[in-house]
XYZ file of C-alpha atoms in Angstrom:
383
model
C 3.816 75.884 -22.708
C 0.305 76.643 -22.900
C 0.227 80.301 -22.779
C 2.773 79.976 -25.529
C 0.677 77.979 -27.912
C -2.280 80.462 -27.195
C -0.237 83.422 -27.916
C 1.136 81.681 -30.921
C -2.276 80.307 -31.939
C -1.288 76.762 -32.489
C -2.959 75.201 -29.513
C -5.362 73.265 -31.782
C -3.155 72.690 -34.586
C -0.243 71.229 -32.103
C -0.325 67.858 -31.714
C -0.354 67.318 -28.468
C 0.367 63.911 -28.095
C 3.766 63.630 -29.732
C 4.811 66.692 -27.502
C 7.311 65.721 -25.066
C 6.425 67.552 -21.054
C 8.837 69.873 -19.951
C 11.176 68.862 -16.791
C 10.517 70.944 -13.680
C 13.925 71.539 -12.425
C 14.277 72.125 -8.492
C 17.386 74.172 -8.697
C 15.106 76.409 -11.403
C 15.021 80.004 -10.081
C 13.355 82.850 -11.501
C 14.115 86.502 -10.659
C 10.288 87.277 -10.163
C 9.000 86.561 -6.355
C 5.900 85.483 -7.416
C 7.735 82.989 -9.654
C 9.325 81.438 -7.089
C 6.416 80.690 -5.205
C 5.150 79.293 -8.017
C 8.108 77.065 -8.796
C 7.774 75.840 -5.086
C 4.188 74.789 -5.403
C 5.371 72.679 -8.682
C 8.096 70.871 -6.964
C 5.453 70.025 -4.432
C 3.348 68.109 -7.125
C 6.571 66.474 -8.166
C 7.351 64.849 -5.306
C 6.565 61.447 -3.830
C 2.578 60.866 -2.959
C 2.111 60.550 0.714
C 0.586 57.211 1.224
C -2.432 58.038 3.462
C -4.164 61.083 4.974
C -4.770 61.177 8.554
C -7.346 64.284 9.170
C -6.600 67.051 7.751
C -2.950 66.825 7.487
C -0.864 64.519 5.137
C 1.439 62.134 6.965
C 4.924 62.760 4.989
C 4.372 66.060 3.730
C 7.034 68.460 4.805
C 6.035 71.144 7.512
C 5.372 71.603 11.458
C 2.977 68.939 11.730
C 3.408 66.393 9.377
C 7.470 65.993 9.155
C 8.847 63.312 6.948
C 9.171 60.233 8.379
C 12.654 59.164 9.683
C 13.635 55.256 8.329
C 14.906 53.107 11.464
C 17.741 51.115 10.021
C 17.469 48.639 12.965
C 13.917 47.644 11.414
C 14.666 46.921 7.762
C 17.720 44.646 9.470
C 15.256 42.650 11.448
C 12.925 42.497 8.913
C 15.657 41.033 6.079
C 16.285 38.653 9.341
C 13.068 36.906 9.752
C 12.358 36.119 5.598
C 16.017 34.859 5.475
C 15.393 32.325 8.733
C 15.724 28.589 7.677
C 12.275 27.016 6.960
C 13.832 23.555 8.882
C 13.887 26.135 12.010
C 10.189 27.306 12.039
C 9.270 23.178 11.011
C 11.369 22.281 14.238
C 9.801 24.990 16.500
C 6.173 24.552 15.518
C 6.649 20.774 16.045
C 8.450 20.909 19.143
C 4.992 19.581 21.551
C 3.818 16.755 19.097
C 5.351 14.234 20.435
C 4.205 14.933 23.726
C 1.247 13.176 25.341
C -1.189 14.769 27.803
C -1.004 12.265 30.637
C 2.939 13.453 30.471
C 2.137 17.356 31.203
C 1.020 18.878 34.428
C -0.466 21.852 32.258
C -3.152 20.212 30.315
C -6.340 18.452 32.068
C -6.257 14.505 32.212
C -10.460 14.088 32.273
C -12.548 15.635 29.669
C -15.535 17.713 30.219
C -18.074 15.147 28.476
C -16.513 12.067 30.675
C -18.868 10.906 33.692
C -17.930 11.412 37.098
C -18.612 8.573 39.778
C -18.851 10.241 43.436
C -16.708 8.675 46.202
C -17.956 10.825 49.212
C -20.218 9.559 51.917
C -21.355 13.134 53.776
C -24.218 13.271 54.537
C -24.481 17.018 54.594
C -22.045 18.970 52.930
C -22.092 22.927 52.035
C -22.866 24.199 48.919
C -20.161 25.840 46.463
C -20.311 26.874 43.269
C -17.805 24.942 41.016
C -15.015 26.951 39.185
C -13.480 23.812 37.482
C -14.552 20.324 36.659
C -15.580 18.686 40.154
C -13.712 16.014 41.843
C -15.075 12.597 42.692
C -13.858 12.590 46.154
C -16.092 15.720 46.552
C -19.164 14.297 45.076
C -21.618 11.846 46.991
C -22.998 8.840 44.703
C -26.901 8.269 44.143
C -26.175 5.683 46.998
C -25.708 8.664 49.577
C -27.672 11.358 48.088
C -30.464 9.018 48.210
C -29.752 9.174 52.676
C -28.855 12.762 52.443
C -32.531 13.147 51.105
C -34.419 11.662 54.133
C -31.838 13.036 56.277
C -32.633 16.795 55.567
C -36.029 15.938 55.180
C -36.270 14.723 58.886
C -34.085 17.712 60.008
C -36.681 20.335 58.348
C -39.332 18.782 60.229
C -37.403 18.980 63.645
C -35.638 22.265 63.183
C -37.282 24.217 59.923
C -34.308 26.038 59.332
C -34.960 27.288 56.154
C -31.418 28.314 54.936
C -30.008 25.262 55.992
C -32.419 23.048 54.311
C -32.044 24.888 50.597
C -28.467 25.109 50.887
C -28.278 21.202 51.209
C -30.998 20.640 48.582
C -29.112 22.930 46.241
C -25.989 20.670 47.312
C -27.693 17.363 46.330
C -28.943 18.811 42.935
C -25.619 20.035 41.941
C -23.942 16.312 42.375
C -26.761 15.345 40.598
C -25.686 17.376 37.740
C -22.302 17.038 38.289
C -23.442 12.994 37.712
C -25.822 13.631 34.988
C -28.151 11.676 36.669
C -31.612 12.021 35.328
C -33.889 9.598 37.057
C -36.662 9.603 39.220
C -34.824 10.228 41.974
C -33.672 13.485 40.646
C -37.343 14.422 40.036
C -38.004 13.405 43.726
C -35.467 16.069 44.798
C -36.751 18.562 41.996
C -40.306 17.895 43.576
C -39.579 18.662 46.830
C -37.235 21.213 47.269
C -39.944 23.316 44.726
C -42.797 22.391 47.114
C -40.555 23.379 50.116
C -39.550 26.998 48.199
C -43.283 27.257 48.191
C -44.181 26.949 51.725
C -41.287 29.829 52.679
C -42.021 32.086 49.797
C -39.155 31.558 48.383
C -40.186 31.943 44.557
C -36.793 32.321 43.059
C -35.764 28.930 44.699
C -38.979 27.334 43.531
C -38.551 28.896 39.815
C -35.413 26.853 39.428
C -36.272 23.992 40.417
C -39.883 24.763 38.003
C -37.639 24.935 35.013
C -35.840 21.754 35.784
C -38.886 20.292 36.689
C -40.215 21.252 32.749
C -36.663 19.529 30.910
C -37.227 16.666 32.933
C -40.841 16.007 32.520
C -39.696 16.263 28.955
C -37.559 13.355 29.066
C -40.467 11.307 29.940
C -39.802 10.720 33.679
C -42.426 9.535 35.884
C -43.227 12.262 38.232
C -46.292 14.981 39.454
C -46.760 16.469 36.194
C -50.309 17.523 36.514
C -49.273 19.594 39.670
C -46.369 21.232 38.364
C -47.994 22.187 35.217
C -50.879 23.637 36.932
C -48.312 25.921 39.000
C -46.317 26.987 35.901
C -49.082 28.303 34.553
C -50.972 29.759 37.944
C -47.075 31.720 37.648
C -47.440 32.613 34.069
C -51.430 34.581 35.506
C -49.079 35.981 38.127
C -46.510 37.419 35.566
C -48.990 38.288 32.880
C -46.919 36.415 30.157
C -48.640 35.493 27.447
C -45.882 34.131 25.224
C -44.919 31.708 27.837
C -48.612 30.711 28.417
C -49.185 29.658 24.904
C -46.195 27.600 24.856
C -47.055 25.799 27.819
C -50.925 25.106 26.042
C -49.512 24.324 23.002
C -47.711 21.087 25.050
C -50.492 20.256 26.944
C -51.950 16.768 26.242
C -55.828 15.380 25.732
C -55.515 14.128 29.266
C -53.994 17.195 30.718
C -56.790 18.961 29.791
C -59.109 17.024 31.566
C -57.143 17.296 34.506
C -58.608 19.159 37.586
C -55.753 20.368 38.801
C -55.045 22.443 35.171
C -58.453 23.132 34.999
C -58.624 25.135 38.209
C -55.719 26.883 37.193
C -57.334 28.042 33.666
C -60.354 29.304 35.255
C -57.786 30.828 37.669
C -55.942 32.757 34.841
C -59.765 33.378 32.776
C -60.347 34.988 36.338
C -58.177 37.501 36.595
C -57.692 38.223 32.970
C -61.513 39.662 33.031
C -60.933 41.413 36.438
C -63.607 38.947 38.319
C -62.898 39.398 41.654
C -65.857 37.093 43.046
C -64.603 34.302 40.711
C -61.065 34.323 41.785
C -61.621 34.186 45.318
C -64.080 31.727 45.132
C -61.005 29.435 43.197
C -58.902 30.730 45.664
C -60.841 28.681 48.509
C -60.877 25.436 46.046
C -57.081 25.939 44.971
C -55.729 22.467 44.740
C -52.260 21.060 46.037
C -49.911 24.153 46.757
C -51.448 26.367 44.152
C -52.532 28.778 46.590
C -48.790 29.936 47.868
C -48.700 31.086 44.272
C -52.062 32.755 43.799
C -51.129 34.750 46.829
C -49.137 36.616 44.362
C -52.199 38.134 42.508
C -53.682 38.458 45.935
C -53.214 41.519 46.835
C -53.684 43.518 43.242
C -57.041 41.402 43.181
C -58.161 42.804 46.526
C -57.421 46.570 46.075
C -59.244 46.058 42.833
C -62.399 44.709 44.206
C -62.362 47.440 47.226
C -62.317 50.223 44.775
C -65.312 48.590 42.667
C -67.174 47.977 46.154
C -66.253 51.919 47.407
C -67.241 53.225 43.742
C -70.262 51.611 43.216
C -71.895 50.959 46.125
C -73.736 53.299 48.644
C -73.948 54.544 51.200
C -71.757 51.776 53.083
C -70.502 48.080 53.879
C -70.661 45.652 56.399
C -66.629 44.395 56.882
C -68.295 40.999 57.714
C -69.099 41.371 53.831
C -65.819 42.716 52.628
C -64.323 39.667 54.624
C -66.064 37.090 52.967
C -65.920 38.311 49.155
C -61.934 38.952 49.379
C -61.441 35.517 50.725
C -59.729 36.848 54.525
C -59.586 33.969 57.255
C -60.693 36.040 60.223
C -62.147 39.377 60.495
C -59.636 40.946 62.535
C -57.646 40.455 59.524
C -59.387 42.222 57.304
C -59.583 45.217 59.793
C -55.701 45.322 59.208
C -56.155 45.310 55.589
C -58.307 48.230 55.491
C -57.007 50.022 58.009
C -53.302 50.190 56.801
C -54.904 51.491 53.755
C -56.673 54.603 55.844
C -60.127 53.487 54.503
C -62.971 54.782 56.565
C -64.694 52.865 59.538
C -67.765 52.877 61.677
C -69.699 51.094 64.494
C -66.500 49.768 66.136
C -64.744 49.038 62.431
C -67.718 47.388 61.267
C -68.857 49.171 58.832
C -67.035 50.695 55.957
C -67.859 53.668 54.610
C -67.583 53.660 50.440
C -66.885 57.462 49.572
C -64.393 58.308 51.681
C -62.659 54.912 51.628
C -62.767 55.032 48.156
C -60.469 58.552 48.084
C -58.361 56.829 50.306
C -57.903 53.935 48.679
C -56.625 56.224 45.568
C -54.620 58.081 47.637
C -52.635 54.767 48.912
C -52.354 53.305 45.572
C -50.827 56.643 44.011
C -48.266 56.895 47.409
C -47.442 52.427 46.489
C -47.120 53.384 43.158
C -44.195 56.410 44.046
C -42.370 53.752 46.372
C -42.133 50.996 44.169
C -40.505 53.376 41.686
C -38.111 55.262 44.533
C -37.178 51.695 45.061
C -36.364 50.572 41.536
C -34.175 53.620 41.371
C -31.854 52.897 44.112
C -32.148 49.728 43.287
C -30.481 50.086 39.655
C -27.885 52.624 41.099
């Protein structure tokens, strides 16, 4: 229609529109082959718009790869099914379990999570197990018994100090504690000692538990060793270099706590090893207070390979071990010929005398060897 009016010369005199559009017929066929193609790529327009494109092919549109889709009878019969169901129905259905109470039902649980449990059991000892559901009195000993089941395990520690044993049963009495949500004194008593016990046998995640606990509780205004405890959180916080947790536990500390020796010492402790003063730190290592020490042994050992590579660098020509024993805070001197020797540093006059230069290369050579092992380690650790 176009080419006509251009031929004619009326295409801007027509008035477009009032003009009807011409009807593509399908059935049209034209002699020409070209034509016909073209025809075919008309009807294509004509037909029904797929309703969505998945990649690069249109879902409906006839061909190899995106055939029309086939209507299932079956689901336009279901689906006329379900809108035509009586509304009374779906009302009875959905209302079916309204009228029936809990206590009735074997499927839904009788005590609620927030509802205190009362223990009935009178072990003494009893295993720990980690609880998948919500405990049962019979299986939980009341204050009463825990209160025994302390000074029980306590006199069996000092009998048979079986380590295992003794945390296991701890870890028993603090979880029907919790199970109790009994917050008393008592519980800080078991909080207390259990942490001071993790202490003595190195056992520093034990001990970090119990820390935290220790914290919340302290919170709550319970009577307890708060000076000692806060004095170890923050000898741990030196050890861990975490500076975050370090301010929050300053920001909390009181007028009083500051005064306190046992904080005190472990401020200087921290002031120590933040400025890399090894004379300082051992000399607080000597005066540590309470337990404090089982936790500066953590920074121990970095502290001491420090100091021996300031002694080998700047000193010369040698050292008497006697020295070396007394600065780095060892209790006898055979120990300290252990310590340098398992670090192939260099020895004279029947290992009493340490020579600076060449332990110094060896004591770079060891750290550089520690250094590859600890990261071997972490690999197969993380595999």
């Amino acid at each position: 229609m176009i080419t006509q009016s251009i031929q004619n010369n009326i295409i801007f005199t027509t008035n477009w529109s009032k003009k009807p559009l011409p009807i593509v017929h399908n059935s049209a066929q034209n002699n020409d082959g070209a034509s016909n193609k073209g025809d075919r790529r008309r009807n294509v327009i004509q037909e029904e718009t797929p309703k969505y494109i998945k990649g690069k092919h249109i879902i409906g549109k006839k061909g190899k790869k995106g055939k029309p889709k086939k209507t299932n009878q079956k689901n336009k019969e279901m689906s006329s099914y379900v809108r035509n169901i009586d509304a009374s129905k779906v009302a009875r259905r959905r209302n079916r379990f309204k009228d029936v109470k809990k206590s009735d039902s074997n499927y839904f649980n009788t005590r609620g999570i927030d509802e205190e449990i009362v223990g009935t059991c009178q072990d003494l000892e009893k295993s720990f197990l980690r609880l998948t559901k919500i405990a049962d009195p019979e299986n939980v000993r009341p204050i009463q018994v825990l209160k025994r089941s302390l000074e029980y395990i306590k006199m069996k520690w000092r009998k048979e100090q079986d380590w295992d044993y003794t945390s296991e049963q701890f870890k028993s009495i603090r979880q029907d504690l919790i199970v109790q949500k009994i917050k008393n004194e008592f519980t800080v008593e078991v909080y207390e000692t259990h942490a001071r016990l993790s202490l003595e046998n190195k056992d520093i995640p034990e001990f970090l538990q119990c820390q935290a606990q220790l914290l919340e509780l302290y919170q709550l205004k319970i009577p307890g060793s708060i000076m000692e405890f806060t004095s170890y959180t923050l000898l741990y916080t030196m050890h861990e270099n975490n500076s975050l947790a370090l301010n929050r536990i300053l920001a909390r500390l009181t007028p009083a706590m500051w005064n306190d020796p046992f904080i005190k010492h472990a401020l200087k402790a921290r002031e120590a090893l933040a400025l890399s003063n090894y004379h300082q730190f051992f000399k607080l290592y000597w005066e540590t207070p309470n337990m404090g020490q089982y936790i500066m042994d953590l920074c121990v050992d970095k502290m001491r390979m420090y100091a021996l590579k300031c002694m080998a660098r700047g000193i010369r020509p040698n050292l008497s071990v006697e020295y070396i024993q007394e600065q780095l805070a060892f209790e006898t001197i055979d120990e300290c010929i252990d310590y340098l020797v398992e670090r192939e540093c260099s020895l004279e006059n029947n290992k009493r005398v340490f020579l600076c230069p060449q332990s110094y290369q060896a004591l770079q050579k060891f750290e550089i060897n520690s250094k590859k092992k600890r990261q071997h380690k972490s690999i197969l650790s993380s595999k």
